[in-house]
Amino acid sequence: MRRFATEKVKKLILGSFLSTRSPAPSSQLCSSSAAAAASAMGPTQSPPVTFDSINPKVLKCEYAVRGEIVSHAQRLQQELQTKPGSRPFDEILYCNIGNPQSLGQQPITFFREVLALCDHPSILDKSETHALFSADAIARAWQILDLIPGRAGGAYSHSQGIKGLRDAIAAGIAARDGFPANADDIFLTDGASPAVHMMMQLLIRSEKDGILCPIPQYPLYSASIALHGGSLVPYYLNEATGWGLEVSEVKKQLEDARSKGIAVRAIAVINPGNPTGQVLAEENQREIVEFCKKEGLVLLADEVYQENIYVDNKKFNSFKKIARSMGYGEKDISLVSFQSVSKGYHGECGKRGGYMEVTGFSADVREQIYKVASVNLCSNISGQILASLVMNPPKVGDESYESFIAEKNGILSSLARRAKALEDAFNSLEGVTCNKAEGAMYLFPRLHLPQKAIEAAKAANVAPDAFYARRLLDATGIVVVPGSGFGQVPGTWHFRCTILPQEDKIPAIISRLKAFHESFMEEFHD
Amino acid sequence: MRRFATEKVKKLILGSFLSTRSPAPSSQLCSSSAAAAASAMGPTQSPPVTFDSINPKVLKCEYAVRGEIVSHAQRLQQELQTKPGSRPFDEILYCNIGNPQSLGQQPITFFREVLALCDHPSILDKSETHALFSADAIARAWQILDLIPGRAGGAYSHSQGIKGLRDAIAAGIAARDGFPANADDIFLTDGASPAVHMMMQLLIRSEKDGILCPIPQYPLYSASIALHGGSLVPYYLNEATGWGLEVSEVKKQLEDARSKGIAVRAIAVINPGNPTGQVLAEENQREIVEFCKKEGLVLLADEVYQENIYVDNKKFNSFKKIARSMGYGEKDISLVSFQSVSKGYHGECGKRGGYMEVTGFSADVREQIYKVASVNLCSNISGQILASLVMNPPKVGDESYESFIAEKNGILSSLARRAKALEDAFNSLEGVTCNKAEGAMYLFPRLHLPQKAIEAAKAANVAPDAFYARRLLDATGIVVVPGSGFGQVPGTWHFRCTILPQEDKIPAIISRLKAFHESFMEEFHD
């Protein structure tokens, strides 16, 4: 179905949806303009909504992280339940998506205590509650409830989020950066994705508007640009220098797009990188800020992995901190920073909490962003609370501090070990090279495939990396996402693999990977 | 700023944004195409994002429920905090939005117990927990956790929502309707709004695609159609027959739109009505279903107020039940039913839970809806759980059943009394007529204003109903939304007022309303 779909998309993109075949009443496939004509002709047995009569922007959008390979994995999982032992593995390992708790990571106790107490405040003053919850969680829940008008945690909030929670987040940003932050700049959202959509909706007027995106990129960006009808302007990260972001390459692509009449409105920068795992150096970030200022680009800074750093020689710097340290303020650069509760050490993906910090926009533009936010009323309050906890966790002296730090460091140090173990394993495979994961949650190894494998993929009418990923899944139950879902230099092949399986499973995963890879290379050896 | 903005929008809509003034480098107001030209010309001190260079669809979108009157109310609220006694009232009463818990409505205990336990499952097997939580809440929390793969309530779920929760919702729908429902048809969403956006995104290809909407309508529909670049095709509800939905009127508007070359793709029906409060009769619903089938329209059924019925002679029937009872199945009609946890007797607006039940679409179209849902990964898990609780509440024999029913009936019977009291009060006012609120949470009284008041409004450059609402707010602190925000027959004036203030406050509200109205009529008497 998907391949069929994709071909139809190509036809649509090629404009065949503007053809005017006259509709047969029974036809399920009359073209959209024919449908329009039919509808416009007056009462008729109009066709229902068909593949060919839905919004072509929707057809154009792709999101590989939950694409065909995952659908196949879900089928295999059902098969394992109904026919145990029918496959050479007994479980599916979802390494396709940064979803830590789905692979056994435990939530941070303090965060969940506070969320539970805010969900059911009537137990706050019961004596038994003190036996079940830490004192500082109880105190924090009271503090948070007092920030909510009427303590009504079940009410719609201000469309940017509860003011007191935005104050806490702004204070957390200021403490992180050493520069002031303003609650009025914070828009709380159901995870980072809706925030990215909101900015694309604001910036994109037509296919003549372009957004610079790294290649490889997290496909939320390509999907959102497609849904809003804009043009993705790619800039390639340099794999040879550890996925380096080179401003000379960005400039070249910007000029090329402008020469084609594209109004390039913004640049998306993902730091730490997804799927590429690099952490930008401060000097590199300064160049990017300077470039955005000079070229009048909005800087869309995806900083959702800011807590996920695994190497001693790198640290996270927000683009706002960098810009302010260069002396650039509100009037100098338009900057949006995206943050999420789904990532970091907490990995609370299911809570759908996040925010964007919007700086350097005029009051009348800000009013329009607020208006778009207000149409959906507000983001979920538990996610809002969690976002404030992430930016304002327990402090030294709080009852939960020691256990909180132990949980946090335990997770982050384990992730660092898993990243290194998997990186080494990939690099030990014939024809595989893999850059270090300095941060984020992914490795993006490159596959140097034998010609026979590439021909076999062509014969199967799939990309070579999709062919490899499918074979890997069928042989081991390990789900990875083909590089083609993120974009890559034409003729190179990669896949994205998370570092999230629990640590005790890593050795078994590595041996399964190695065994599969050796037999794959054996099968397709030139 | 807003009026300034609105004028700019008119200019934009009139196409002046297609003019090609050459940009002065310092200009903050160069037109979008000029900006494009500037950007396309190559490296230049490009303008930042300005009001004139953002997506005109965003500018066109309006959402009165959180519009200018609410901003003014928030300013007054701050003034009351800093200067108590500075106004003839001591609190702002937000009757602009269906947000029950913001006005003191208490959440349903059982629902909050289950949510708290699912947020912090590690207390489930502690002995103290049995002293704090009802036994069936503990049992339900275990049941729900067992429905979540790996009991990972903090993980992203399937993009349609957790399968086991969708099963519970489907069972609830089947029990409600007496016809089967399928978990694969359920898409769980962060409230109903994102579900409506998803369908608009799917259906609208250009301004030549139209969506039939009731007038008056809930402005989510006009806002979403504007954001997605479609055309709103209005059909007027008949105020004289209690906001009757007459298919003859819909047919007239449909044919008129088609004669203008608009491909009308769907009809939105809000039942019970928002802002109009009518509950459709079964026979009327049958006509609508028949009409949609004959004309090949998708039926977008906004059924979020299905629990909010206040009169004995009306009951809620889902459009799916009506269609199935007419013998129409999957192949006969494309139907989407929207439901939310924000409304009903629970009013859990802040939880952002909801779903759409999608029936009568082909597999390849469904696959596209799933793809769009997957780009945002999933809706928040607490909202998903709450949606399953709303559709599957405590049953006879459960420990919580008696208290649950007492809470539920207490809220609904009080809402019915408040609706009647406010309806009678409005009808007792000179020059005001108000239809009964048979359901939902609103009254939509009509204002027959003296000519002098209309002239005063014109002089103030606002609509007469906005003028009245502003005066009402300044005199009483009561926030209502002018009818112009919902649409109304030209030359008629209304406002929407929720029935949600706590019952003990209603008498005082009514006397404030009466006193204001009398002085207003006195001031502007012809």
Short mmCIF file of C-alpha atoms in Angstrom, two decimals, chain A residues 2-427:
data_model
loop_
_atom_site.label_atom_id
_atom_site.label_comp_id
_atom_site.label_asym_id
_atom_site.label_seq_id
_atom_site.Cartn_x
_atom_site.Cartn_y
_atom_site.Cartn_z
CA ARG A 2 2.74 2.44 0.96
CA ARG A 3 4.72 1.92 -2.23
CA PHE A 4 1.51 2.24 -4.24
CA ALA A 5 0.86 5.40 -2.24
CA THR A 6 4.32 6.76 -2.94
CA GLU A 7 3.89 6.31 -6.67
CA LYS A 8 0.58 8.12 -6.50
CA VAL A 9 2.31 10.92 -4.62
CA LYS A 10 4.89 11.24 -7.38
CA LYS A 11 2.05 11.49 -9.91
CA LEU A 12 0.38 14.11 -7.76
CA ILE A 13 3.55 16.09 -7.36
CA LEU A 14 4.05 15.87 -11.10
CA GLY A 15 0.75 17.64 -11.35
CA SER A 16 -1.41 14.87 -12.76
CA PHE A 17 -3.94 15.75 -10.05
CA LEU A 18 -4.70 18.79 -12.16
CA SER A 19 -5.87 16.62 -15.04
CA THR A 20 -9.60 16.64 -15.68
CA ARG A 21 -10.69 13.09 -16.31
CA SER A 22 -14.48 13.22 -16.15
CA PRO A 23 -15.68 11.26 -13.13
CA ALA A 24 -17.48 7.96 -13.51
CA PRO A 25 -20.09 7.98 -10.75
CA SER A 26 -18.85 4.67 -9.41
CA SER A 27 -15.21 5.67 -9.69
CA GLN A 28 -13.29 5.68 -6.42
CA LEU A 29 -10.35 7.34 -8.15
CA CYS A 30 -11.54 10.42 -9.96
CA SER A 31 -9.00 13.23 -9.76
CA SER A 32 -9.40 16.02 -7.24
CA SER A 33 -10.20 18.69 -9.80
CA ALA A 34 -12.64 16.32 -11.43
CA ALA A 35 -14.12 15.84 -7.97
CA ALA A 36 -14.27 19.60 -7.62
CA ALA A 37 -15.92 19.88 -11.01
CA ALA A 38 -18.32 17.09 -10.11
CA SER A 39 -19.14 18.73 -6.81
CA ALA A 40 -19.44 22.11 -8.45
CA MET A 41 -21.80 20.70 -11.07
CA GLY A 42 -24.48 20.35 -8.44
CA PRO A 43 -26.27 17.50 -6.68
CA THR A 44 -24.59 14.27 -7.73
CA GLN A 45 -23.47 11.00 -6.22
CA SER A 46 -20.18 12.72 -5.38
CA PRO A 47 -17.27 10.42 -4.61
CA PRO A 48 -16.35 9.96 -0.97
CA VAL A 49 -12.94 11.19 0.11
CA THR A 50 -10.38 9.18 -1.86
CA PHE A 51 -6.61 8.97 -1.83
CA ASP A 52 -6.59 11.20 -4.91
CA SER A 53 -8.88 13.85 -3.43
CA ILE A 54 -7.13 14.50 -0.12
CA ASN A 55 -4.72 17.36 0.49
CA PRO A 56 -1.58 16.64 -1.59
CA LYS A 57 0.54 18.24 1.16
CA VAL A 58 -0.56 15.38 3.41
CA LEU A 59 0.39 12.84 0.76
CA LYS A 60 3.79 14.46 0.34
CA CYS A 61 4.57 14.30 4.08
CA GLU A 62 6.65 11.33 5.25
CA TYR A 63 7.68 10.30 8.79
CA ALA A 64 10.03 7.34 8.68
CA VAL A 65 10.47 7.01 12.46
CA ARG A 66 7.01 5.43 12.48
CA GLY A 67 7.13 4.24 8.89
CA GLU A 68 6.96 0.91 7.05
CA ILE A 69 9.71 -0.81 9.05
CA VAL A 70 7.81 -0.15 12.30
CA SER A 71 4.55 -1.46 10.84
CA HIS A 72 6.42 -4.63 9.88
CA ALA A 73 7.89 -4.87 13.40
CA GLN A 74 4.39 -4.61 14.88
CA ARG A 75 3.23 -7.46 12.62
CA LEU A 76 6.18 -9.59 13.78
CA GLN A 77 5.36 -8.78 17.42
CA GLN A 78 1.80 -10.03 16.96
CA GLU A 79 3.17 -13.13 15.22
CA LEU A 80 5.46 -13.80 18.20
CA GLN A 81 2.47 -13.56 20.54
CA THR A 82 0.30 -15.93 18.50
CA LYS A 83 3.13 -18.26 17.37
CA PRO A 84 5.93 -18.19 19.96
CA GLY A 85 9.17 -19.57 18.58
CA SER A 86 8.18 -18.82 15.00
CA ARG A 87 11.14 -16.44 14.66
CA PRO A 88 14.84 -16.67 15.54
CA PHE A 89 14.23 -14.14 18.35
CA ASP A 90 11.67 -13.88 21.15
CA GLU A 91 11.18 -10.12 21.37
CA ILE A 92 11.15 -7.01 19.18
CA LEU A 93 13.73 -4.42 20.25
CA TYR A 94 12.47 -0.99 19.23
CA CYS A 95 15.65 0.99 18.53
CA ASN A 96 13.79 3.12 15.98
CA ILE A 97 12.61 5.87 18.31
CA GLY A 98 13.87 7.81 21.33
CA ASN A 99 11.34 6.31 23.72
CA PRO A 100 13.38 5.36 26.83
CA GLN A 101 10.59 4.16 29.12
CA SER A 102 9.27 1.77 26.45
CA LEU A 103 12.59 -0.08 26.85
CA GLY A 104 12.46 -0.24 30.63
CA GLN A 105 13.92 3.08 31.79
CA GLN A 106 12.21 4.00 35.08
CA PRO A 107 10.72 7.48 35.60
CA ILE A 108 12.30 9.96 38.03
CA THR A 109 10.51 9.33 41.34
CA PHE A 110 10.25 12.96 42.46
CA PHE A 111 8.64 14.05 39.18
CA ARG A 112 6.01 11.30 39.36
CA GLU A 113 5.29 12.01 43.04
CA VAL A 114 4.54 15.65 42.24
CA LEU A 115 2.41 14.78 39.20
CA ALA A 116 0.35 12.26 41.21
CA LEU A 117 -0.23 14.75 44.04
CA CYS A 118 -1.27 17.49 41.59
CA ASP A 119 -3.67 15.03 39.94
CA HIS A 120 -5.37 14.22 43.24
CA PRO A 121 -4.74 17.16 45.59
CA SER A 122 -7.37 16.02 48.12
CA ILE A 123 -4.83 13.55 49.56
CA LEU A 124 -2.26 16.29 50.16
CA ASP A 125 -3.26 16.90 53.76
CA LYS A 126 -3.91 13.25 54.70
CA SER A 127 -1.45 11.74 57.18
CA GLU A 128 -0.95 8.55 55.11
CA THR A 129 0.33 10.71 52.27
CA HIS A 130 3.49 11.46 54.24
CA ALA A 131 4.24 7.75 54.38
CA LEU A 132 3.91 7.43 50.58
CA PHE A 133 5.43 10.67 49.26
CA SER A 134 8.59 12.63 50.01
CA ALA A 135 8.17 15.84 52.00
CA ASP A 136 9.60 18.03 49.24
CA ALA A 137 7.26 16.44 46.66
CA ILE A 138 4.32 17.34 48.91
CA ALA A 139 5.68 20.86 49.36
CA ARG A 140 6.28 21.24 45.63
CA ALA A 141 2.75 20.07 44.83
CA TRP A 142 1.36 22.73 47.18
CA GLN A 143 3.61 25.35 45.57
CA ILE A 144 2.44 24.39 42.09
CA LEU A 145 -1.25 24.31 43.03
CA ASP A 146 -0.84 27.78 44.50
CA LEU A 147 0.46 28.95 41.12
CA ILE A 148 -2.76 27.80 39.41
CA PRO A 149 -5.70 30.25 39.60
CA GLY A 150 -8.23 28.69 41.99
CA ARG A 151 -5.88 25.68 42.32
CA ALA A 152 -7.87 24.40 39.31
CA GLY A 153 -5.42 21.95 37.74
CA GLY A 154 -8.28 20.60 35.64
CA ALA A 155 -9.02 23.92 33.94
CA TYR A 156 -7.75 25.28 30.64
CA SER A 157 -4.80 27.50 31.44
CA HIS A 158 -3.53 30.65 29.75
CA SER A 159 -2.79 29.63 26.16
CA GLN A 160 0.96 30.03 26.73
CA GLY A 161 0.72 27.91 29.88
CA ILE A 162 0.28 28.65 33.59
CA LYS A 163 2.11 31.90 34.33
CA GLY A 164 3.75 30.67 37.56
CA LEU A 165 5.11 27.60 35.78
CA ARG A 166 6.49 29.80 33.00
CA ASP A 167 8.17 31.91 35.69
CA ALA A 168 9.84 28.75 37.05
CA ILE A 169 10.95 27.72 33.55
CA ALA A 170 12.29 31.21 32.81
CA ALA A 171 14.24 31.09 36.09
CA GLY A 172 15.64 27.68 35.08
CA ILE A 173 16.71 29.04 31.69
CA ALA A 174 18.34 32.07 33.33
CA ALA A 175 20.23 29.80 35.77
CA ARG A 176 21.33 27.56 32.87
CA ASP A 177 22.52 30.40 30.63
CA GLY A 178 23.54 33.19 32.98
CA PHE A 179 21.33 35.56 31.01
CA PRO A 180 17.80 36.70 31.88
CA ALA A 181 14.74 34.89 30.52
CA ASN A 182 11.14 36.11 30.45
CA ALA A 183 8.00 34.08 31.20
CA ASP A 184 6.21 36.02 28.46
CA ASP A 185 8.58 34.44 25.92
CA ILE A 186 7.64 30.89 26.96
CA PHE A 187 4.93 28.96 25.10
CA LEU A 188 4.19 25.62 26.79
CA THR A 189 3.22 22.93 24.27
CA ASP A 190 2.27 19.20 24.12
CA GLY A 191 5.85 18.14 23.46
CA ALA A 192 8.17 19.99 21.09
CA SER A 193 6.46 18.84 17.88
CA PRO A 194 3.44 21.19 18.06
CA ALA A 195 5.81 24.08 18.75
CA VAL A 196 7.77 23.29 15.58
CA HIS A 197 4.49 23.07 13.62
CA MET A 198 3.42 26.44 15.03
CA MET A 199 6.59 28.14 13.79
CA MET A 200 6.37 26.49 10.36
CA GLN A 201 2.74 27.60 10.11
CA LEU A 202 3.79 31.15 10.94
CA LEU A 203 6.75 31.29 8.53
CA ILE A 204 5.60 29.34 5.47
CA ARG A 205 3.35 31.16 2.99
CA SER A 206 3.96 28.99 -0.08
CA GLU A 207 6.46 26.65 -1.73
CA LYS A 208 8.54 29.76 -2.42
CA ASP A 209 9.35 29.96 1.30
CA GLY A 210 12.30 27.80 2.37
CA ILE A 211 13.58 26.46 5.68
CA LEU A 212 17.23 25.40 5.95
CA CYS A 213 17.45 21.94 7.54
CA PRO A 214 20.45 19.76 8.30
CA ILE A 215 20.85 16.56 6.32
CA PRO A 216 20.61 14.11 8.01
CA GLN A 217 17.67 15.66 9.90
CA TYR A 218 14.97 14.57 12.31
CA PRO A 219 12.01 13.99 9.93
CA LEU A 220 9.64 16.12 12.00
CA TYR A 221 11.16 19.02 10.07
CA SER A 222 10.68 17.63 6.58
CA ALA A 223 7.20 16.42 7.55
CA SER A 224 6.14 19.77 9.00
CA ILE A 225 7.54 21.73 6.04
CA ALA A 226 5.66 19.41 3.66
CA LEU A 227 2.40 19.72 5.62
CA HIS A 228 2.66 23.51 5.53
CA GLY A 229 3.57 23.58 1.84
CA GLY A 230 7.06 25.07 2.08
CA SER A 231 10.42 24.07 0.63
CA LEU A 232 13.08 22.25 2.61
CA VAL A 233 16.50 23.77 1.82
CA PRO A 234 19.05 21.11 2.79
CA TYR A 235 22.50 21.75 4.21
CA TYR A 236 24.71 18.71 4.58
CA LEU A 237 26.51 17.86 7.80
CA ASN A 238 30.08 16.65 7.24
CA GLU A 239 30.31 13.01 8.30
CA ALA A 240 34.10 13.07 7.92
CA THR A 241 34.42 15.68 10.69
CA GLY A 242 31.98 14.03 13.09
CA TRP A 243 28.85 15.46 11.43
CA GLY A 244 30.32 18.96 11.47
CA LEU A 245 28.00 21.87 10.69
CA GLU A 246 29.98 24.05 8.27
CA VAL A 247 28.66 27.57 7.71
CA SER A 248 30.33 27.65 4.27
CA GLU A 249 28.03 24.76 3.25
CA VAL A 250 24.98 26.49 4.72
CA LYS A 251 25.88 29.70 2.87
CA LYS A 252 26.29 27.81 -0.41
CA GLN A 253 22.89 26.18 -0.05
CA LEU A 254 21.26 29.46 1.01
CA GLU A 255 22.60 31.26 -2.06
CA ASP A 256 21.61 28.39 -4.31
CA ALA A 257 18.04 28.49 -2.94
CA ARG A 258 17.85 32.27 -3.29
CA SER A 259 19.08 32.03 -6.86
CA LYS A 260 16.00 29.87 -7.48
CA GLY A 261 13.74 32.57 -6.02
CA ILE A 262 13.21 30.81 -2.69
CA ALA A 263 12.75 33.19 0.25
CA VAL A 264 14.74 31.37 2.93
CA ARG A 265 13.06 32.30 6.20
CA ALA A 266 14.75 30.24 8.88
CA ILE A 267 17.39 27.66 9.68
CA ALA A 268 16.74 24.63 11.86
CA VAL A 269 19.74 23.55 13.94
CA ILE A 270 19.50 20.40 16.07
CA ASN A 271 21.98 20.46 18.96
CA PRO A 272 22.82 17.88 20.24
CA GLY A 273 22.21 16.32 16.84
CA ASN A 274 19.42 13.97 15.87
CA PRO A 275 20.09 11.47 14.26
CA THR A 276 23.77 12.37 14.25
CA GLY A 277 24.63 12.82 17.95
CA GLN A 278 27.23 15.58 17.56
CA VAL A 279 27.43 18.45 20.08
CA LEU A 280 28.25 21.81 18.51
CA ALA A 281 31.34 23.66 19.67
CA GLU A 282 30.83 27.16 21.09
CA GLU A 283 32.87 28.77 18.28
CA ASN A 284 30.73 26.96 15.69
CA GLN A 285 27.56 28.22 17.38
CA ARG A 286 28.89 31.80 17.27
CA GLU A 287 29.44 31.48 13.51
CA ILE A 288 25.87 30.24 13.10
CA VAL A 289 24.43 33.12 15.15
CA GLU A 290 26.52 35.62 13.17
CA PHE A 291 25.31 34.04 9.94
CA CYS A 292 21.63 34.18 10.94
CA LYS A 293 21.99 37.83 11.94
CA LYS A 294 23.74 38.75 8.70
CA GLU A 295 21.31 36.85 6.49
CA GLY A 296 18.16 37.78 8.42
CA LEU A 297 17.22 34.18 9.20
CA VAL A 298 15.12 33.00 12.12
CA LEU A 299 17.19 30.51 14.14
CA LEU A 300 15.06 27.51 15.08
CA ALA A 301 17.15 25.81 17.76
CA ASP A 302 16.10 22.23 18.53
CA GLU A 303 17.66 21.86 21.99
CA VAL A 304 15.59 18.95 23.29
CA TYR A 305 18.70 16.84 24.01
CA GLN A 306 20.39 19.55 26.10
CA GLU A 307 20.74 17.18 29.09
CA ASN A 308 22.07 14.29 26.99
CA ILE A 309 25.85 14.86 26.77
CA TYR A 310 28.17 11.84 27.02
CA VAL A 311 31.70 13.18 26.46
CA ASP A 312 33.87 15.24 28.82
CA ASN A 313 35.28 17.55 26.15
CA LYS A 314 31.88 18.92 25.07
CA LYS A 315 29.14 20.80 26.90
CA PHE A 316 25.73 22.09 25.88
CA ASN A 317 25.37 25.82 25.23
CA SER A 318 21.98 27.18 24.31
CA PHE A 319 21.95 29.40 21.22
CA LYS A 320 20.35 32.10 23.36
CA LYS A 321 23.32 32.04 25.73
CA ILE A 322 25.69 32.20 22.76
CA ALA A 323 23.79 35.10 21.13
CA ARG A 324 23.57 37.07 24.38
CA SER A 325 27.26 36.45 25.13
CA MET A 326 28.01 37.99 21.71
CA GLY A 327 26.06 41.06 22.79
CA TYR A 328 23.08 40.29 20.54
CA GLY A 329 19.68 41.03 22.07
CA GLU A 330 16.02 41.12 21.09
CA LYS A 331 16.62 43.52 18.20
CA ASP A 332 19.52 41.59 16.69
CA ILE A 333 18.30 38.04 16.18
CA SER A 334 15.00 36.13 16.01
CA LEU A 335 15.56 32.92 17.96
CA VAL A 336 13.25 30.09 18.98
CA SER A 337 14.52 27.39 21.35
CA PHE A 338 12.57 24.12 21.56
CA GLN A 339 12.64 21.96 24.70
CA SER A 340 10.77 18.76 25.59
CA VAL A 341 10.17 16.58 28.66
CA SER A 342 10.43 13.53 26.37
CA LYS A 343 14.21 13.50 26.23
CA GLY A 344 16.92 14.34 28.78
CA TYR A 345 17.51 11.81 31.60
CA HIS A 346 13.76 11.67 32.40
CA GLY A 347 12.45 10.54 28.99
CA GLU A 348 8.81 11.30 29.82
CA CYS A 349 7.64 10.92 26.21
CA GLY A 350 4.06 9.99 27.14
CA LYS A 351 3.50 13.16 29.14
CA ARG A 352 3.75 15.36 26.04
CA GLY A 353 5.29 18.33 27.78
CA GLY A 354 7.55 20.92 26.23
CA TYR A 355 7.97 24.56 25.48
CA MET A 356 9.43 27.03 23.03
CA GLU A 357 11.23 30.19 24.13
CA VAL A 358 10.48 32.86 21.51
CA THR A 359 12.80 35.89 21.42
CA GLY A 360 13.50 38.65 18.91
CA PHE A 361 10.04 38.96 17.36
CA SER A 362 7.97 42.16 17.19
CA ALA A 363 4.89 42.56 19.38
CA ASP A 364 2.44 42.17 16.49
CA VAL A 365 4.11 38.94 15.33
CA ARG A 366 4.11 37.62 18.91
CA GLU A 367 0.39 38.41 19.08
CA GLN A 368 -0.13 36.16 16.05
CA ILE A 369 1.82 33.30 17.65
CA TYR A 370 -0.35 33.68 20.74
CA LYS A 371 -3.48 33.62 18.58
CA VAL A 372 -2.47 30.34 16.93
CA ALA A 373 -1.70 28.87 20.37
CA SER A 374 -5.09 30.04 21.65
CA VAL A 375 -7.02 28.16 18.95
CA ASN A 376 -5.97 24.94 20.72
CA LEU A 377 -6.68 26.61 24.10
CA CYS A 378 -3.66 25.24 26.02
CA SER A 379 -1.27 22.31 26.39
CA ASN A 380 -1.95 19.57 28.93
CA ILE A 381 -1.40 20.69 32.53
CA SER A 382 0.54 17.60 33.65
CA GLY A 383 2.98 18.23 30.81
CA GLN A 384 3.19 21.89 31.84
CA ILE A 385 3.96 20.90 35.44
CA LEU A 386 6.56 18.36 34.30
CA ALA A 387 8.25 20.96 32.09
CA SER A 388 8.57 23.23 35.13
CA LEU A 389 10.02 20.35 37.22
CA VAL A 390 12.59 19.51 34.53
CA MET A 391 13.76 23.13 34.50
CA ASN A 392 13.58 23.37 38.31
CA PRO A 393 14.46 19.95 39.83
CA PRO A 394 15.22 19.22 43.52
CA LYS A 395 18.01 21.35 45.00
CA VAL A 396 20.76 20.54 47.50
CA GLY A 397 19.12 20.15 50.90
CA ASP A 398 15.76 18.98 49.57
CA GLU A 399 14.73 15.58 50.95
CA SER A 400 14.67 14.08 47.44
CA TYR A 401 17.93 15.63 46.25
CA GLU A 402 20.26 12.67 46.88
CA SER A 403 17.94 10.07 45.38
CA PHE A 404 17.09 12.39 42.47
CA ILE A 405 20.78 12.90 41.62
CA ALA A 406 21.41 9.18 41.96
CA GLU A 407 18.57 8.39 39.54
CA LYS A 408 19.65 11.12 37.10
CA ASN A 409 23.35 10.27 37.09
CA GLY A 410 22.61 6.56 36.98
CA ILE A 411 20.63 6.99 33.78
CA LEU A 412 23.04 9.42 32.08
CA SER A 413 26.20 7.45 32.91
CA SER A 414 24.57 4.24 31.72
CA LEU A 415 23.50 5.94 28.47
CA ALA A 416 27.10 7.08 27.97
CA ARG A 417 28.37 3.51 28.42
CA ARG A 418 25.71 2.14 26.05
CA ALA A 419 26.58 4.77 23.41
CA LYS A 420 30.27 3.82 23.57
CA ALA A 421 29.63 0.07 23.52
CA LEU A 422 27.35 0.31 20.46
CA GLU A 423 29.66 2.75 18.69
CA ASP A 424 32.59 0.35 19.17
CA ALA A 425 30.46 -2.57 18.04
CA PHE A 426 29.39 -0.83 14.83
CA ASN A 427 32.97 0.20 14.07
#
